[in-house]
Amino acid sequence: MIINSPAIVIHSLRYSEADLIVLLFTKTSGLRSYLLRGVLKSKRGKIRASLFQPLTLLEIEAFHKDKGSLEKIKEAKIQTIYKTLHTDFVKSSLVFFISEVLKNAIKEEEPNTELFEYLETALVWLDEHETIGNFHIVFLTKLTQYLGFYPDVSVDQAIYFNMLDGVFQNKSSNAYCINGQHVVEFKSFLGTTFEASMEIKLSKAMRGKILAMLLVYFELHLHGFKKPKSLSVLNEIFN
């Protein structure tokens, strides 16, 4: 089956001397892996290795067998040309962190249009803005909404955050109920926009605590999720 779809590059892996295996999150078919033969040596082909940098927004034409094997890309081109995402050091660090999170978090080979459009909007926003200190916090918080475990805010005045059940409550009921100033600050990110979240003032230590809490929250709700290896670099930059 031939498909034409927008796609987001999640990961790429060198395979043999000249081939690449790339993992794309497509708008029409969900998460798919593609084998690109000879792309690392080809300089004149329609498909170039440079197209598959992490989180690049593409338009692809591909052949899908839908048998769980590696698919084939017939054509690929840039959908949105980033101005800063792959050249600014801080943003590049965010790109590697986000791509690792998405590689661990998205598993379905089925379309999720709302998730795709959220990621597309978030990446373009990051590319176009300079004040981005809280971006990773609000990005992960909003991402939980599309993955199915956004915190229940109906009792948001409660002091404990029960990470196991994703609710706020007044008493601790299990080992994953936490409280403290980082829980209070985390509530500020619930229901806010990217623009408004950049106005939230956090100390370096507080930002680190909220991020650590969010990653534990992801681990609890996503089978096989692991903390990104790029986390240490991100903490050095933002903390």
CSV table of C-alpha atoms in Angstrom, one decimal:
chain,number,residue,atom,x,y,z
A,1,MET,CA,0.0,0.0,0.0
A,2,ILE,CA,1.3,3.4,-0.9
A,3,ILE,CA,0.8,6.1,1.7
A,4,ASN,CA,1.5,9.9,1.6
A,5,SER,CA,1.8,11.4,5.1
A,6,PRO,CA,3.5,14.0,7.2
A,7,ALA,CA,6.0,12.4,9.6
A,8,ILE,CA,8.2,13.2,12.5
A,9,VAL,CA,11.7,11.6,12.8
A,10,ILE,CA,12.0,9.9,16.1
A,11,HIS,CA,15.3,8.0,15.8
A,12,SER,CA,17.8,6.8,13.2
A,13,LEU,CA,20.3,4.0,13.4
A,14,ARG,CA,23.1,3.1,11.1
A,15,TYR,CA,22.7,-0.4,9.6
A,16,SER,CA,25.7,-1.9,7.8
A,17,GLU,CA,28.0,0.4,5.8
A,18,ALA,CA,25.6,2.5,3.9
A,19,ASP,CA,22.1,1.9,5.2
A,20,LEU,CA,19.9,3.6,7.8
A,21,ILE,CA,17.0,2.3,9.8
A,22,VAL,CA,14.8,5.2,10.7
A,23,LEU,CA,11.8,5.4,13.1
A,24,LEU,CA,9.1,7.8,12.1
A,25,PHE,CA,5.9,8.8,13.7
A,26,THR,CA,3.5,9.3,10.8
A,27,LYS,CA,0.2,11.1,10.9
A,28,THR,CA,-1.6,8.4,8.9
A,29,SER,CA,-0.1,5.2,10.1
A,30,GLY,CA,1.4,5.8,13.6
A,31,LEU,CA,4.9,4.6,14.4
A,32,ARG,CA,6.8,2.9,11.6
A,33,SER,CA,10.3,1.7,11.0
A,34,TYR,CA,11.9,2.1,7.5
A,35,LEU,CA,15.0,0.7,5.9
A,36,LEU,CA,16.9,3.2,3.7
A,37,ARG,CA,19.4,1.3,1.6
A,38,GLY,CA,22.5,3.0,0.4
A,39,VAL,CA,21.4,6.4,1.8
A,40,LEU,CA,24.7,7.0,3.6
A,41,LYS,CA,26.7,6.8,0.4
A,42,SER,CA,24.2,8.3,-2.0
A,43,LYS,CA,24.8,12.0,-2.8
A,44,ARG,CA,22.4,12.5,-5.7
A,45,GLY,CA,19.4,10.3,-4.6
A,46,LYS,CA,16.0,11.6,-3.8
A,47,ILE,CA,16.4,10.6,-0.2
A,48,ARG,CA,19.3,12.0,1.8
A,49,ALA,CA,20.5,11.0,5.2
A,50,SER,CA,20.5,14.7,6.3
A,51,LEU,CA,16.6,14.6,6.2
A,52,PHE,CA,16.5,12.2,9.2
A,53,GLN,CA,17.8,14.4,12.0
A,54,PRO,CA,15.8,13.9,15.2
A,55,LEU,CA,12.4,15.6,15.2
A,56,THR,CA,12.6,16.8,11.6
A,57,LEU,CA,9.1,17.3,10.1
A,58,LEU,CA,8.8,15.5,6.8
A,59,GLU,CA,6.4,14.7,4.0
A,60,ILE,CA,6.9,11.1,2.9
A,61,GLU,CA,5.6,8.8,0.2
A,62,ALA,CA,6.1,5.2,1.4
A,63,PHE,CA,5.3,1.6,0.7
A,64,HIS,CA,3.7,-0.2,3.6
A,65,LYS,CA,3.4,-4.0,3.7
A,66,ASP,CA,1.7,-3.7,7.2
A,67,LYS,CA,3.3,-7.0,8.3
A,68,GLY,CA,5.4,-5.6,11.2
A,69,SER,CA,8.6,-5.6,9.1
A,70,LEU,CA,10.7,-2.7,7.9
A,71,GLU,CA,8.8,-0.5,5.4
A,72,LYS,CA,10.3,1.4,2.4
A,73,ILE,CA,10.3,5.1,1.7
A,74,LYS,CA,9.9,6.1,-1.9
A,75,GLU,CA,10.3,9.9,-1.5
A,76,ALA,CA,10.9,12.3,1.4
A,77,LYS,CA,11.1,16.0,1.7
A,78,ILE,CA,11.2,18.6,4.5
A,79,GLN,CA,7.7,19.8,5.5
A,80,THR,CA,8.8,22.6,7.8
A,81,ILE,CA,12.3,24.2,7.7
A,82,TYR,CA,13.5,24.8,11.2
A,83,LYS,CA,15.4,28.1,11.8
A,84,THR,CA,17.1,27.2,15.2
A,85,LEU,CA,16.1,23.7,16.4
A,86,HIS,CA,19.2,21.9,15.1
A,87,THR,CA,21.7,24.8,15.3
A,88,ASP,CA,21.0,26.3,18.8
A,89,PHE,CA,22.9,24.3,21.4
A,90,VAL,CA,20.2,24.5,24.1
A,91,LYS,CA,17.4,23.6,21.7
A,92,SER,CA,19.5,20.7,20.2
A,93,SER,CA,19.8,19.3,23.7
A,94,LEU,CA,16.1,19.5,24.1
A,95,VAL,CA,15.6,17.8,20.7
A,96,PHE,CA,17.7,14.8,21.8
A,97,PHE,CA,15.9,14.6,25.1
A,98,ILE,CA,12.4,14.8,23.5
A,99,SER,CA,13.2,12.3,20.8
A,100,GLU,CA,14.4,9.8,23.5
A,101,VAL,CA,11.2,10.4,25.4
A,102,LEU,CA,9.0,9.8,22.3
A,103,LYS,CA,11.0,6.7,21.3
A,104,ASN,CA,10.2,5.2,24.8
A,105,ALA,CA,6.6,6.5,25.0
A,106,ILE,CA,5.0,5.9,21.6
A,107,LYS,CA,4.6,2.3,20.6
A,108,GLU,CA,1.4,2.1,18.5
A,109,GLU,CA,1.4,1.3,14.8
A,110,GLU,CA,-1.9,3.1,14.4
A,111,PRO,CA,-2.8,6.8,13.7
A,112,ASN,CA,-3.1,9.2,16.5
A,113,THR,CA,-3.8,12.5,14.7
A,114,GLU,CA,-4.2,14.6,17.9
A,115,LEU,CA,-0.8,13.4,19.3
A,116,PHE,CA,0.9,14.1,15.9
A,117,GLU,CA,-0.6,17.6,15.7
A,118,TYR,CA,0.4,18.4,19.3
A,119,LEU,CA,4.0,17.3,18.6
A,120,GLU,CA,4.1,19.3,15.4
A,121,THR,CA,2.8,22.5,17.1
A,122,ALA,CA,5.2,22.1,20.1
A,123,LEU,CA,8.2,21.7,17.8
A,124,VAL,CA,7.4,24.7,15.7
A,125,TRP,CA,6.8,26.7,18.9
A,126,LEU,CA,10.2,25.7,20.2
A,127,ASP,CA,11.9,26.6,17.0
A,128,GLU,CA,10.3,30.0,16.9
A,129,HIS,CA,10.8,31.2,20.5
A,130,GLU,CA,13.9,32.2,22.5
A,131,THR,CA,12.5,32.0,26.1
A,132,ILE,CA,12.3,28.2,26.6
A,133,GLY,CA,13.5,27.6,30.2
A,134,ASN,CA,10.4,25.6,31.2
A,135,PHE,CA,9.7,24.0,27.8
A,136,HIS,CA,10.6,20.4,28.7
A,137,ILE,CA,8.4,20.6,31.8
A,138,VAL,CA,5.3,21.9,30.0
A,139,PHE,CA,6.0,19.6,27.0
A,140,LEU,CA,6.0,16.5,29.2
A,141,THR,CA,3.0,17.6,31.2
A,142,LYS,CA,0.9,18.2,28.0
A,143,LEU,CA,2.2,15.0,26.5
A,144,THR,CA,0.5,13.0,29.2
A,145,GLN,CA,-2.9,14.2,27.9
A,146,TYR,CA,-2.3,12.5,24.6
A,147,LEU,CA,-0.9,9.4,26.1
A,148,GLY,CA,-3.8,8.9,28.4
A,149,PHE,CA,-2.6,9.7,31.9
A,150,TYR,CA,-3.0,13.5,32.3
A,151,PRO,CA,-3.4,14.3,36.0
A,152,ASP,CA,-7.0,14.6,37.3
A,153,VAL,CA,-7.2,18.2,38.5
A,154,SER,CA,-10.7,18.0,40.0
A,155,VAL,CA,-9.2,18.2,43.5
A,156,ASP,CA,-6.1,20.3,42.6
A,157,GLN,CA,-6.1,22.0,46.0
A,158,ALA,CA,-5.1,18.8,47.7
A,159,ILE,CA,-1.5,18.6,48.9
A,160,TYR,CA,-0.5,15.1,47.8
A,161,PHE,CA,0.0,14.0,44.2
A,162,ASN,CA,-0.7,10.3,43.9
A,163,MET,CA,1.4,9.4,40.9
A,164,LEU,CA,0.2,5.9,40.7
A,165,ASP,CA,-3.5,7.0,40.1
A,166,GLY,CA,-2.7,10.4,38.6
A,167,VAL,CA,-4.8,12.3,41.2
A,168,PHE,CA,-4.4,15.0,43.8
A,169,GLN,CA,-5.5,14.0,47.3
A,170,ASN,CA,-5.4,15.2,50.9
A,171,LYS,CA,-3.8,12.0,52.4
A,172,SER,CA,-1.1,9.7,51.4
A,173,SER,CA,-2.4,6.3,50.3
A,174,ASN,CA,0.6,4.6,48.8
A,175,ALA,CA,4.4,4.8,48.3
A,176,TYR,CA,3.9,7.0,45.2
A,177,CYS,CA,2.0,9.8,47.0
A,178,ILE,CA,4.3,12.8,47.2
A,179,ASN,CA,4.0,16.3,48.5
A,180,GLY,CA,6.2,19.4,48.8
A,181,GLN,CA,6.8,22.7,47.0
A,182,HIS,CA,7.6,20.9,43.7
A,183,VAL,CA,4.1,19.5,43.7
A,184,VAL,CA,2.7,23.0,44.3
A,185,GLU,CA,4.8,24.4,41.4
A,186,PHE,CA,3.9,21.5,39.2
A,187,LYS,CA,0.2,22.4,39.4
A,188,SER,CA,1.0,25.7,37.7
A,189,PHE,CA,1.8,23.8,34.5
A,190,LEU,CA,-1.6,22.1,34.4
A,191,GLY,CA,-3.9,23.6,31.8
A,192,THR,CA,-1.5,26.4,30.9
A,193,THR,CA,-0.1,27.3,27.4
A,194,PHE,CA,3.6,27.2,26.3
A,195,GLU,CA,3.6,31.0,26.4
A,196,ALA,CA,2.2,31.3,29.9
A,197,SER,CA,4.4,28.5,31.2
A,198,MET,CA,7.6,30.5,30.4
A,199,GLU,CA,6.4,33.1,33.0
A,200,ILE,CA,6.5,30.6,35.8
A,201,LYS,CA,9.6,31.4,37.9
A,202,LEU,CA,11.5,28.3,39.1
A,203,SER,CA,14.8,27.8,40.8
A,204,LYS,CA,17.3,25.4,39.2
A,205,ALA,CA,16.7,22.9,42.0
A,206,MET,CA,12.9,23.2,41.7
A,207,ARG,CA,13.0,22.7,37.9
A,208,GLY,CA,15.1,19.5,38.5
A,209,LYS,CA,12.7,18.1,41.1
A,210,ILE,CA,9.7,18.6,38.9
A,211,LEU,CA,11.4,17.0,35.9
A,212,ALA,CA,12.5,14.0,38.0
A,213,MET,CA,8.9,13.6,39.3
A,214,LEU,CA,7.5,13.7,35.8
A,215,LEU,CA,9.9,11.0,34.6
A,216,VAL,CA,8.9,8.7,37.4
A,217,TYR,CA,5.3,9.5,36.5
A,218,PHE,CA,6.0,8.4,32.9
A,219,GLU,CA,7.7,5.2,34.2
A,220,LEU,CA,4.7,4.3,36.3
A,221,HIS,CA,2.2,4.7,33.4
A,222,LEU,CA,4.2,3.6,30.3
A,223,HIS,CA,5.4,0.0,30.2
A,224,GLY,CA,9.1,-0.2,29.4
A,225,PHE,CA,9.7,3.6,29.7
A,226,LYS,CA,13.2,4.4,30.8
A,227,LYS,CA,14.8,7.7,31.7
A,228,PRO,CA,16.5,9.3,28.7
A,229,LYS,CA,20.3,9.0,28.5
A,230,SER,CA,20.4,12.6,27.5
A,231,LEU,CA,18.8,13.6,30.9
A,232,SER,CA,22.2,14.4,32.5
A,233,VAL,CA,23.1,16.9,29.7
A,234,LEU,CA,19.7,18.5,29.9
A,235,ASN,CA,20.0,18.9,33.7
A,236,GLU,CA,23.4,20.6,33.3
A,237,ILE,CA,21.9,23.1,30.9
A,238,PHE,CA,18.7,23.9,32.6
A,239,ASN,CA,19.6,23.3,36.2
